[in-house]
Amino acid sequence: MALSFSLKKRFRDFSFDIDLSIGEGITVLFGPSGAGKSLLLNMVSGIVSPDEGVVTIDHIDVFRSSEGIDMPIRCRRVGHLFQDYALFPHMTVYQNIAYGISRLQSSELRRRVGELMELMRLSGLRDRYPDEISGGQRQRTALARTLATEPRVLLLDEPFSALDYQVREKLRADLATIHERYPITMLFVTHDLEEAFIMGENIAVVNDGGLEQFGPRDEVFYRPGTRNVARFIGTRNIFSGRVSRVEEDGTVVLECDEMGEVRTAYGGRVRPARGAPATFAIRPEEIMVIRPDRPIDRRVRDNVLDGSVVSATARGTSHTLFFQTADGRAKLKIEMPNSAYRKVLPFMDGTISVSLKKESIWILPDARGE
Amino acid sequence: MDLFPLFLTLKVSLVSAVFTVTIGLSLAWLAARCDFPGKWILDVIIMQPLVIPPTVLGYYLLVVLGKYGPVGRFLNDVFGITLVFTWKGAVVAAVVASLPLFVKPARAALEGVDRNLENAARLLGKTEWQIFRTITIPLAWRGIVAGAVMAFARATGEFGATLMVAGNIPGLTQTLPIAIYDAVQMGDTTLANTMVAIITMFSMSVLYFVNWLTRGKY
């Protein structure tokens, strides 16, 4: 099963224009609030009409403005999960799930609904009303209700964002189970970075009504295509500079105002020209803090900067540090596990060194000439 | 005591309630769910009977439905139906007078139904009519019933417009409120008191019944 679309819609102060083609599996639609993620889902399912464009599900056009095709919502066979569940409040869990199943013998209907209730761990809640069950149970009911109609595509609009952490983790596992059992195309909207990373085989980054980048998860996370993507995925350390030289082993040396010379393992296909502008980034968890009581390892000898820690914040399982170079020109955000943080804690007050591994520095493609 | 006015009032109110709910529900749905140019004009016309004096409303109806009026002549020529000075005229007067009392709460009830629920039903493959029957009405029925009862009560008590359109013909078009007026005019206080007591008890039990019926969640 596959879903592809090309959608345009203009509002007074916002315009939407995205082309995308996704295959089976879970694709995460990631971006800040107001980027147009929900609008995209609503246009695919037909709740909102695009100004122009195409929506194709399994090679069947459900919308094609140039030929006047606009299939009614009920015929599109698109499953859509909403953040607020949209369960029918006057129906029980059983009635909600059975609602979309049409033309089935009553024994067959009971069997199907029973099967779905078991799959979604709802068996004991058959006769409860939506306001008598928990948030997680509601979303599972909504999921079972959608699956009962055997949709070709499943759209999930921040389905877990109203739920607490543990429930969310369980539901993610449920979704993975469902995906194994019903291999359908899923488009999962979230603005939560962690959730995007956990759920997505592929990630589409959306911003301001446009597509910033689309690709496999690791590519988007470790090789962001634009400054915006780098920002959204939490790469806070983004700098601009120029290519100063290329060494024999392929190391590209950049020159930037904040940090001076920075050595990078470029790895690109096209050799960058000397003097070309380059934007580069390093993820906060890739920066290493060097312990003064240990000799510098060969591996971390690239790009050593001296400075001090301006602030440190505990973030549950990790710590976030803000580091400033001795001359005060460069500021870096560093993230480290608590165990590592405890080891460097005694040296926090004095001068401290960090190292930017050249393999961890990513040069954004706008400067690569690719 | 002559029971004719009581039975006529019940007949007129029930028949008019059927028309009011049918016409009113379509109008309420249109107002709640659709946007079209001139919607505000429709709104103003439907709500007019709430503020216009009943005699003025009755006069309009008399002019439109009368023998020489546009609608009256059409009905007479094509279907052979005469409305003016018949019980059917009283029904028309009751429908027009009670329509706004039904449309207002019914519209609010329909607007109160989360449109996302209707979208969810569409996504599950349901037609608009199925959605209206299984989602919209079950979630809005309280407001609709409340409106229907208000309309029914208004029809029972309709006086001014009915008098203008249907007249005051004992045994033919004399409804209970008109019969009460007549009794008071003729100084028959016993008759007036009896009829007033009947209508009061009737109204109170209807309201009690509705309160009882609409308890609970959905």
Coordinates of C-alpha atoms in Angstrom, one line a residue:
Chain A
M1 CA 0.0 0.0 0.0
A2 CA 1.2 3.4 -0.8
L3 CA 0.1 7.0 -0.3
S4 CA 1.2 9.9 -2.4
F5 CA 0.0 13.4 -2.5
S6 CA 0.7 16.8 -3.8
L7 CA -1.4 19.5 -2.0
K8 CA -1.7 23.2 -2.3
K9 CA -3.9 25.5 -0.1
R10 CA -3.7 29.2 0.5
F11 CA -5.0 31.1 3.4
R12 CA -4.7 34.8 4.1
D13 CA -1.5 34.5 6.0
F14 CA -0.4 31.0 5.5
S15 CA 0.2 28.9 2.4
F16 CA 0.6 25.2 2.2
D17 CA 2.4 23.3 -0.5
I18 CA 3.7 19.8 0.0
D19 CA 4.5 16.9 -2.3
L20 CA 5.2 13.5 -0.7
S21 CA 5.1 9.9 -1.5
I22 CA 5.3 7.3 1.2
G23 CA 5.3 3.6 1.3
E24 CA 4.3 0.9 3.8
G25 CA 5.4 1.4 7.4
I26 CA 5.2 4.3 9.7
T27 CA 6.2 7.7 8.5
V28 CA 6.4 10.4 11.0
L29 CA 5.3 13.9 10.1
F30 CA 7.4 16.1 12.4
G31 CA 7.4 19.8 12.9
P32 CA 6.6 22.7 15.2
S33 CA 3.0 23.6 16.1
G34 CA 1.3 25.5 13.3
A35 CA 3.5 24.0 10.6
G36 CA 0.4 22.5 8.8
K37 CA 0.7 18.9 10.0
S38 CA -2.9 18.4 10.9
L39 CA -4.0 20.3 7.9
L40 CA -2.1 17.8 5.8
L41 CA -3.9 14.9 7.4
N42 CA -7.3 16.6 7.0
M43 CA -6.7 17.1 3.3
V44 CA -5.6 13.5 2.8
S45 CA -8.8 12.2 4.5
G46 CA -11.0 14.8 2.8
I47 CA -12.1 16.8 5.9
V48 CA -10.5 19.9 4.3
S49 CA -10.5 20.5 0.6
P50 CA -7.2 21.6 -1.0
D51 CA -7.2 24.4 -3.5
E52 CA -5.5 22.1 -5.9
G53 CA -3.5 18.9 -6.0
V54 CA -3.7 15.1 -6.0
V55 CA -4.1 12.4 -3.4
T56 CA -3.5 8.9 -4.5
I57 CA -4.0 5.9 -2.3
D58 CA -2.9 2.5 -3.7
H59 CA -2.7 4.0 -7.1
I60 CA -6.3 5.2 -7.0
D61 CA -7.0 8.9 -7.2
V62 CA -9.2 9.9 -4.3
F63 CA -8.6 13.6 -5.2
R64 CA -7.4 15.2 -8.4
S65 CA -8.4 18.8 -8.9
S66 CA -7.4 18.9 -12.5
E67 CA -10.0 16.2 -13.4
G68 CA -12.6 17.3 -10.7
I69 CA -12.1 14.1 -8.7
D70 CA -13.0 14.5 -5.1
M71 CA -14.1 11.3 -3.5
P72 CA -16.4 11.7 -0.5
I73 CA -14.7 11.0 2.9
R74 CA -16.7 7.9 3.5
C75 CA -15.4 6.2 0.3
R76 CA -11.7 6.9 0.8
R77 CA -11.1 4.2 3.3
V78 CA -8.8 6.3 5.3
G79 CA -8.4 5.7 9.1
H80 CA -8.0 8.9 11.1
L81 CA -7.1 9.0 14.8
F82 CA -7.6 12.3 16.5
Q83 CA -5.9 13.7 19.5
D84 CA -9.2 14.0 21.4
Y85 CA -10.2 10.5 20.3
A86 CA -13.6 11.6 18.8
L87 CA -15.4 8.6 20.4
F88 CA -19.2 8.7 20.2
P89 CA -20.1 9.5 23.8
H90 CA -23.6 7.9 23.6
M91 CA -22.2 4.5 22.6
T92 CA -20.4 1.9 24.6
V93 CA -16.9 0.6 23.8
Y94 CA -18.5 -2.3 21.9
Q95 CA -20.9 -0.1 19.9
N96 CA -18.2 2.4 19.0
I97 CA -16.0 -0.4 17.6
A98 CA -18.9 -2.0 15.8
Y99 CA -20.2 1.3 14.4
G100 CA -18.1 1.3 11.2
I101 CA -18.7 -2.4 10.3
S102 CA -21.5 -2.6 7.8
R103 CA -23.2 -5.6 6.3
L104 CA -21.9 -8.4 8.6
Q105 CA -23.9 -11.2 10.1
S106 CA -24.4 -10.6 13.8
S107 CA -22.3 -13.6 14.9
E108 CA -19.6 -12.6 12.5
L109 CA -19.8 -9.0 13.8
R110 CA -19.5 -10.1 17.4
R111 CA -16.4 -12.2 16.5
R112 CA -14.7 -9.4 14.7
V113 CA -15.3 -6.8 17.4
G114 CA -14.3 -9.4 20.1
E115 CA -11.1 -10.0 18.2
L116 CA -10.3 -6.3 18.0
M117 CA -11.1 -5.7 21.7
E118 CA -8.8 -8.5 22.6
L119 CA -6.0 -7.1 20.4
M120 CA -6.4 -3.7 22.0
R121 CA -6.8 -5.1 25.5
L122 CA -10.3 -3.8 25.9
S123 CA -12.1 -7.1 26.6
G124 CA -13.3 -6.1 30.1
L125 CA -14.7 -2.8 29.0
R126 CA -17.3 -3.9 26.5
D127 CA -20.3 -2.1 28.0
R128 CA -18.5 1.0 29.4
Y129 CA -19.1 4.4 28.0
P130 CA -16.2 6.6 26.8
D131 CA -16.4 8.9 29.9
E132 CA -16.1 5.8 32.1
I133 CA -12.7 4.7 30.8
S134 CA -9.2 6.2 30.9
G135 CA -7.5 8.3 28.2
G136 CA -5.3 5.4 27.1
Q137 CA -8.3 3.1 26.9
R138 CA -10.2 5.7 24.9
Q139 CA -7.5 6.0 22.3
R140 CA -7.3 2.2 22.1
T141 CA -11.0 2.1 21.5
A142 CA -10.7 4.7 18.8
L143 CA -7.9 2.7 17.2
A144 CA -10.0 -0.5 17.3
R145 CA -12.9 1.4 15.8
T146 CA -10.7 2.6 12.9
L147 CA -9.1 -0.8 12.3
A148 CA -12.6 -2.4 12.2
T149 CA -13.2 -0.7 8.9
E150 CA -9.9 -2.1 7.4
P151 CA -8.5 1.3 6.2
R152 CA -5.9 1.4 3.5
V153 CA -4.1 4.3 5.2
L154 CA -4.0 5.2 8.8
L155 CA -3.5 8.8 9.8
L156 CA -2.6 9.5 13.4
D157 CA -2.9 13.2 14.5
E158 CA -0.8 13.5 17.7
P159 CA -2.7 10.5 19.1
F160 CA -0.8 10.2 22.3
S161 CA 0.0 13.8 23.2
A162 CA -2.9 14.0 25.8
L163 CA -1.7 10.9 27.6
D164 CA 0.9 10.5 30.3
Y165 CA 4.3 9.0 29.7
Q166 CA 3.8 5.4 30.7
V167 CA 0.5 5.1 28.8
R168 CA 2.2 6.6 25.8
E169 CA 4.9 4.1 25.8
K170 CA 2.4 1.2 26.0
L171 CA 0.4 2.6 23.2
R172 CA 3.5 3.0 21.0
A173 CA 4.1 -0.7 21.6
D174 CA 0.5 -1.5 20.7
L175 CA 0.9 0.4 17.5
A176 CA 4.0 -1.6 16.6
T177 CA 2.0 -4.8 17.2
I178 CA -0.8 -3.6 15.0
H179 CA 1.6 -2.7 12.3
E180 CA 3.0 -6.2 12.3
R181 CA -0.5 -7.6 12.1
Y182 CA -2.0 -5.2 9.6
P183 CA 0.8 -3.9 7.5
I184 CA -0.7 -0.6 6.4
T185 CA 0.7 2.7 5.6
M186 CA 0.7 5.0 8.6
L187 CA 1.3 8.7 8.8
F188 CA 2.0 9.7 12.3
V189 CA 2.0 13.4 13.3
T190 CA 3.9 14.6 16.3
H191 CA 5.7 17.6 17.5
D192 CA 7.6 15.6 20.1
L193 CA 11.2 14.9 19.1
E194 CA 11.5 11.7 21.2
E195 CA 8.3 10.3 19.8
A196 CA 9.3 11.1 16.3
F197 CA 12.6 9.2 16.8
I198 CA 10.9 6.2 18.4
M199 CA 8.0 5.9 15.9
G200 CA 9.4 6.8 12.6
E201 CA 11.1 4.6 10.1
N202 CA 11.0 7.6 7.8
I203 CA 10.6 11.1 8.9
A204 CA 9.1 14.1 7.0
V205 CA 10.0 17.4 8.6
V206 CA 7.4 20.0 7.9
N207 CA 7.7 23.7 8.6
D208 CA 5.5 26.7 7.7
G209 CA 3.4 24.7 5.2
G210 CA 6.3 23.3 3.3
L211 CA 8.4 20.1 3.4
E212 CA 11.9 20.7 4.8
Q213 CA 13.3 17.2 4.5
F214 CA 12.1 13.7 4.0
G215 CA 14.1 10.5 4.5
P216 CA 15.0 7.6 6.8
R217 CA 15.1 8.5 10.4
D218 CA 18.9 8.4 10.9
E219 CA 19.5 10.4 7.9
V220 CA 17.2 13.2 9.1
F221 CA 18.6 13.1 12.6
Y222 CA 22.3 12.9 11.8
R223 CA 22.4 14.6 8.4
P224 CA 19.8 17.4 8.6
G225 CA 19.3 19.0 5.2
T226 CA 18.5 22.6 6.3
R227 CA 19.2 24.9 9.2
N228 CA 15.6 24.6 10.3
V229 CA 15.7 20.8 10.4
A230 CA 18.9 20.9 12.4
R231 CA 17.1 23.3 14.8
F232 CA 13.9 21.1 15.1
I233 CA 15.8 17.9 15.8
G234 CA 17.6 19.5 18.6
T235 CA 21.0 20.2 17.0
R236 CA 21.5 23.4 18.8
N237 CA 25.2 24.0 17.9
I238 CA 25.0 25.5 14.4
F239 CA 27.8 27.7 13.1
S240 CA 28.7 29.4 9.8
G241 CA 32.2 29.5 8.3
R242 CA 34.2 29.1 5.2
V243 CA 36.3 26.2 3.8
S244 CA 39.9 27.0 4.4
R245 CA 41.6 23.9 3.0
V246 CA 41.1 20.2 2.2
E247 CA 43.7 17.8 3.5
E248 CA 45.0 14.6 1.8
D249 CA 42.9 12.2 4.0
G250 CA 39.7 14.1 3.0
T251 CA 39.5 16.2 6.2
V252 CA 37.9 19.5 5.4
V253 CA 39.2 22.3 7.5
L254 CA 36.7 25.1 8.1
E255 CA 37.4 28.6 9.5
C256 CA 34.7 30.2 11.6
D257 CA 34.6 33.4 13.6
E258 CA 33.5 31.7 16.9
M259 CA 35.9 28.8 17.1
G260 CA 38.7 29.4 14.6
E261 CA 39.8 26.3 12.8
V262 CA 37.4 23.4 12.8
R263 CA 38.4 20.0 11.3
T264 CA 35.6 17.9 9.8
A265 CA 35.3 14.5 8.2
Y266 CA 33.5 15.7 5.3
G267 CA 32.6 12.5 3.5
G268 CA 30.7 14.2 0.6
R269 CA 31.0 13.3 -3.0
V270 CA 31.9 16.7 -4.3
R271 CA 35.2 18.3 -3.2
P272 CA 34.4 21.6 -1.6
A273 CA 36.0 24.7 -3.1
R274 CA 38.3 26.7 -1.0
G275 CA 36.6 29.8 0.5
A276 CA 33.1 28.3 -0.1
P277 CA 30.7 29.2 2.7
A278 CA 29.7 26.4 5.0
T279 CA 27.1 25.9 7.7
F280 CA 27.9 23.1 10.1
A281 CA 26.3 21.6 13.2
I282 CA 27.1 19.2 16.0
R283 CA 24.5 17.5 18.2
P284 CA 24.7 18.3 21.9
E285 CA 25.3 14.6 22.9
E286 CA 28.2 14.3 20.5
I287 CA 30.4 16.8 22.3
M288 CA 32.9 15.2 24.7
V289 CA 34.0 16.8 27.9
I290 CA 37.6 16.0 28.6
R291 CA 38.5 15.1 32.2
P292 CA 41.6 16.8 33.3
D293 CA 42.6 13.8 35.4
R294 CA 42.8 11.6 32.3
P295 CA 45.2 12.0 29.3
I296 CA 43.6 13.0 26.1
D297 CA 42.8 10.0 24.0
R298 CA 43.9 10.0 20.4
R299 CA 40.3 9.7 19.2
V300 CA 39.2 12.9 20.9
R301 CA 42.1 15.0 19.8
D302 CA 40.2 16.9 17.1
N303 CA 39.0 20.4 17.7
V304 CA 39.8 20.8 21.4
L305 CA 38.3 24.0 22.9
D306 CA 39.1 25.4 26.3
G307 CA 36.5 27.3 28.3
S308 CA 34.1 27.0 31.2
V309 CA 30.7 25.7 32.0
V310 CA 28.2 28.6 32.3
S311 CA 25.3 26.5 33.6
A312 CA 24.2 23.0 34.2
T313 CA 20.6 21.7 34.3
A314 CA 19.4 18.3 35.4
R315 CA 17.0 16.8 32.9
G316 CA 16.1 13.5 34.5
T317 CA 18.3 10.9 32.8
S318 CA 20.8 13.4 31.5
H319 CA 22.3 16.8 32.2
T320 CA 22.4 19.8 29.8
L321 CA 25.5 22.0 30.1
F322 CA 26.1 25.4 28.5
F323 CA 29.8 25.8 27.6
Q324 CA 31.5 29.0 26.7
T325 CA 35.0 29.2 25.1
A326 CA 37.7 31.1 27.0
D327 CA 37.4 34.1 24.6
G328 CA 33.6 34.1 25.1
R329 CA 32.9 33.9 21.3
A330 CA 31.5 30.4 21.0
K331 CA 28.7 28.9 23.1
L332 CA 27.9 25.2 22.9
K333 CA 25.1 23.1 24.3
I334 CA 26.3 19.8 25.7
E335 CA 24.2 16.9 26.8
M336 CA 25.7 14.1 28.8
P337 CA 24.4 11.1 30.7
N338 CA 24.2 11.5 34.5
S339 CA 27.0 9.0 35.1
A340 CA 29.4 11.0 32.9
Y341 CA 28.3 14.2 34.5
R342 CA 29.2 12.9 38.0
K343 CA 32.7 12.2 36.8
V344 CA 33.3 15.7 35.5
L345 CA 31.5 17.4 38.3
P346 CA 34.6 18.0 40.5
F347 CA 36.3 20.0 37.6
M348 CA 33.3 22.1 36.8
D349 CA 34.4 25.3 38.5
G350 CA 37.7 25.7 36.7
T351 CA 38.8 25.7 33.1
I352 CA 37.6 22.7 31.2
S353 CA 38.2 21.4 27.7
V354 CA 35.7 19.9 25.2
S355 CA 36.3 18.1 22.0
L356 CA 34.3 18.1 18.8
K357 CA 35.0 14.8 17.0
K358 CA 35.4 15.5 13.4
E359 CA 33.2 12.6 12.4
S360 CA 30.3 14.2 14.5
I361 CA 30.4 17.5 12.7
W362 CA 27.9 17.7 9.9
I363 CA 28.1 20.2 7.1
L364 CA 24.7 21.2 5.9
P365 CA 24.1 20.4 2.2
D366 CA 23.4 24.0 1.1
A367 CA 27.2 24.5 1.3
R368 CA 28.2 21.2 -0.2
G369 CA 27.2 21.9 -3.8
E370 CA 25.3 18.6 -4.0
Chain B
M1 CA -69.4 21.9 29.5
D2 CA -68.7 21.7 25.8
L3 CA -65.5 19.7 25.3
F4 CA -65.1 20.7 21.7
P5 CA -62.6 23.5 22.3
L6 CA -60.4 21.2 24.3
F7 CA -60.3 18.5 21.7
L8 CA -59.8 21.1 18.9
T9 CA -56.9 22.7 20.8
L10 CA -55.2 19.3 21.2
K11 CA -55.8 18.4 17.6
V12 CA -54.4 21.8 16.3
S13 CA -51.4 21.6 18.7
L14 CA -50.5 18.1 17.8
V15 CA -50.8 18.6 14.1
S16 CA -48.9 21.8 14.2
A17 CA -46.2 20.3 16.4
V18 CA -45.6 17.6 13.7
F19 CA -45.3 20.4 11.0
T20 CA -43.2 22.6 13.3
V21 CA -40.7 19.8 14.1
T22 CA -40.4 18.7 10.5
I23 CA -40.0 22.1 9.0
G24 CA -38.1 23.4 12.0
L25 CA -35.6 20.6 12.1
S26 CA -34.6 21.2 8.5
L27 CA -34.3 25.0 9.1
A28 CA -32.3 24.4 12.3
W29 CA -30.0 22.0 10.5
L30 CA -29.6 24.4 7.6
A31 CA -28.8 27.2 10.0
A32 CA -26.4 25.1 12.1
R33 CA -24.5 23.3 9.4
C34 CA -24.6 25.3 6.2
D35 CA -23.4 28.7 5.1
F36 CA -25.1 30.4 2.2
P37 CA -25.7 34.0 1.2
G38 CA -28.8 35.5 2.7
K39 CA -28.8 33.2 5.7
W40 CA -29.3 36.2 8.0
I41 CA -32.5 37.1 6.1
L42 CA -33.9 33.6 6.7
D43 CA -32.9 33.9 10.4
V44 CA -34.7 37.2 10.8
I45 CA -37.9 35.9 9.1
I46 CA -38.0 32.8 11.2
M47 CA -37.5 34.8 14.4
Q48 CA -40.1 37.5 13.5
P49 CA -43.1 35.9 15.2
L50 CA -41.3 36.2 18.5
V51 CA -41.4 40.0 18.4
I52 CA -44.2 41.0 16.1
P53 CA -47.7 41.4 17.7
P54 CA -49.8 38.2 17.1
T55 CA -52.6 40.2 15.5
V56 CA -50.1 41.6 13.0
L57 CA -48.8 38.1 12.2
G58 CA -52.5 37.0 11.9
Y59 CA -53.2 39.8 9.5
Y60 CA -50.2 38.9 7.3
L61 CA -51.4 35.3 7.2
L62 CA -55.0 36.4 6.4
V63 CA -53.7 38.4 3.5
V64 CA -51.4 35.7 2.1
L65 CA -53.7 32.7 2.8
G66 CA -57.1 34.4 2.1
K67 CA -59.3 33.8 -0.9
Y68 CA -57.5 36.5 -2.9
G69 CA -54.1 36.0 -1.4
P70 CA -51.3 34.4 -3.6
V71 CA -51.0 31.2 -1.5
G72 CA -54.7 31.0 -0.7
R73 CA -55.8 31.2 -4.3
F74 CA -53.2 28.6 -5.4
L75 CA -54.3 26.1 -2.7
N76 CA -57.9 26.7 -3.5
D77 CA -57.5 26.4 -7.3
V78 CA -55.1 23.5 -7.4
F79 CA -56.0 21.4 -4.3
G80 CA -59.4 22.8 -3.4
I81 CA -58.1 23.5 0.1
T82 CA -59.4 26.5 2.1
L83 CA -57.4 27.6 5.1
V84 CA -59.0 30.8 6.3
F85 CA -61.8 30.3 8.9
T86 CA -61.1 26.5 9.2
W87 CA -59.2 24.5 11.8
K88 CA -56.4 24.1 9.2
G89 CA -55.9 27.9 9.3
A90 CA -55.5 27.6 13.1
V91 CA -52.8 25.0 12.4
V92 CA -50.9 27.3 10.1
A93 CA -51.1 30.1 12.6
A94 CA -49.8 27.8 15.4
V95 CA -47.0 26.6 13.2
V96 CA -45.8 30.1 12.2
A97 CA -46.1 31.3 15.8
S98 CA -44.3 28.4 17.4
L99 CA -41.6 27.8 14.8
P100 CA -39.0 30.2 16.4
L101 CA -39.5 28.6 19.8
F102 CA -38.5 25.3 18.3
V103 CA -35.8 26.4 15.9
K104 CA -33.8 28.3 18.5
P105 CA -33.1 25.5 21.0
A106 CA -32.9 22.9 18.2
R107 CA -30.3 24.9 16.4
A108 CA -28.3 25.4 19.5
A109 CA -28.5 21.6 20.2
L110 CA -27.3 20.8 16.7
E111 CA -24.5 23.3 16.9
G112 CA -23.5 21.7 20.2
V113 CA -22.7 18.4 18.5
D114 CA -18.9 18.2 18.0
R115 CA -18.4 18.3 14.2
N116 CA -15.3 16.1 14.7
L117 CA -17.7 13.3 15.7
E118 CA -19.5 13.7 12.5
N119 CA -16.2 13.6 10.6
A120 CA -15.2 10.5 12.6
A121 CA -18.4 8.8 11.4
R122 CA -17.7 9.9 7.8
L123 CA -14.3 8.4 8.0
L124 CA -16.0 5.1 9.1
G125 CA -17.9 5.1 5.9
K126 CA -21.2 6.5 6.9
T127 CA -23.6 8.6 4.7
E128 CA -24.8 12.0 5.7
W129 CA -28.3 10.6 6.5
Q130 CA -26.8 7.7 8.6
I131 CA -24.7 10.3 10.5
F132 CA -27.7 12.5 11.1
R133 CA -29.7 9.6 12.4
T134 CA -27.1 7.8 14.5
I135 CA -24.8 10.7 15.7
T136 CA -26.3 14.1 15.4
I137 CA -29.9 13.4 16.5
P138 CA -29.0 11.1 19.5
L139 CA -26.6 13.8 20.7
A140 CA -28.9 16.7 20.2
W141 CA -32.3 15.1 21.1
R142 CA -32.6 16.9 24.4
G143 CA -32.6 20.3 22.8
I144 CA -34.9 19.1 20.0
V145 CA -37.4 17.6 22.5
A146 CA -37.2 20.8 24.6
G147 CA -37.9 22.9 21.5
A148 CA -40.8 20.6 20.4
V149 CA -42.4 20.9 23.8
M150 CA -42.0 24.7 23.9
A151 CA -43.6 24.8 20.4
F152 CA -46.4 22.5 21.5
A153 CA -47.1 24.7 24.5
R154 CA -47.0 27.8 22.4
A155 CA -49.5 26.2 19.9
T156 CA -51.8 25.3 22.8
G157 CA -51.9 28.9 24.0
E158 CA -52.0 30.6 20.6
F159 CA -54.7 33.3 20.5
G160 CA -54.2 36.4 18.4
A161 CA -53.1 35.0 15.1
T162 CA -55.5 32.1 15.4
L163 CA -58.4 34.5 16.0
M164 CA -57.4 36.5 12.9
V165 CA -57.0 33.5 10.6
A166 CA -59.4 30.9 11.9
G167 CA -61.9 33.2 13.5
N168 CA -64.1 32.4 16.5
I169 CA -66.7 29.9 15.2
P170 CA -68.0 27.7 18.1
G171 CA -67.9 24.1 17.2
L172 CA -65.7 24.7 14.2
T173 CA -62.7 26.9 15.0
Q174 CA -63.1 27.9 18.6
T175 CA -60.0 26.8 20.4
L176 CA -59.6 26.7 24.2
P177 CA -57.9 30.1 24.7
I178 CA -60.6 31.7 22.5
A179 CA -63.3 29.9 24.4
I180 CA -61.9 31.2 27.6
Y181 CA -61.9 34.7 26.3
D182 CA -65.6 34.2 25.2
A183 CA -66.5 32.8 28.6
V184 CA -65.0 35.8 30.4
Q185 CA -66.7 38.2 28.0
M186 CA -70.0 36.6 28.8
G187 CA -69.4 36.5 32.5
D188 CA -69.4 32.7 32.8
T189 CA -66.6 32.5 35.4
T190 CA -67.3 28.9 36.3
L191 CA -66.7 27.8 32.7
A192 CA -63.7 30.1 32.4
N193 CA -62.2 28.7 35.7
T194 CA -62.7 25.1 34.6
M195 CA -61.0 25.7 31.3
V196 CA -58.2 27.7 32.9
A197 CA -57.7 24.9 35.4
I198 CA -57.6 22.2 32.7
I199 CA -55.0 24.1 30.6
T200 CA -52.9 24.9 33.6
M201 CA -52.8 21.3 34.7
F202 CA -52.1 20.1 31.2
S203 CA -49.1 22.6 30.7
M204 CA -47.6 21.7 34.1
S205 CA -47.8 17.9 33.5
V206 CA -46.2 18.3 30.0
L207 CA -43.3 20.2 31.5
Y208 CA -42.9 17.7 34.3
F209 CA -42.9 14.9 31.8
V210 CA -40.2 16.5 29.7
N211 CA -38.0 17.1 32.7
W212 CA -38.4 13.5 33.7
L213 CA -37.7 12.3 30.1
T214 CA -34.6 14.4 29.6
R215 CA -32.8 13.3 32.8
G216 CA -29.5 11.4 32.3
K217 CA -26.6 11.9 30.0
Y218 CA -27.5 11.2 26.4

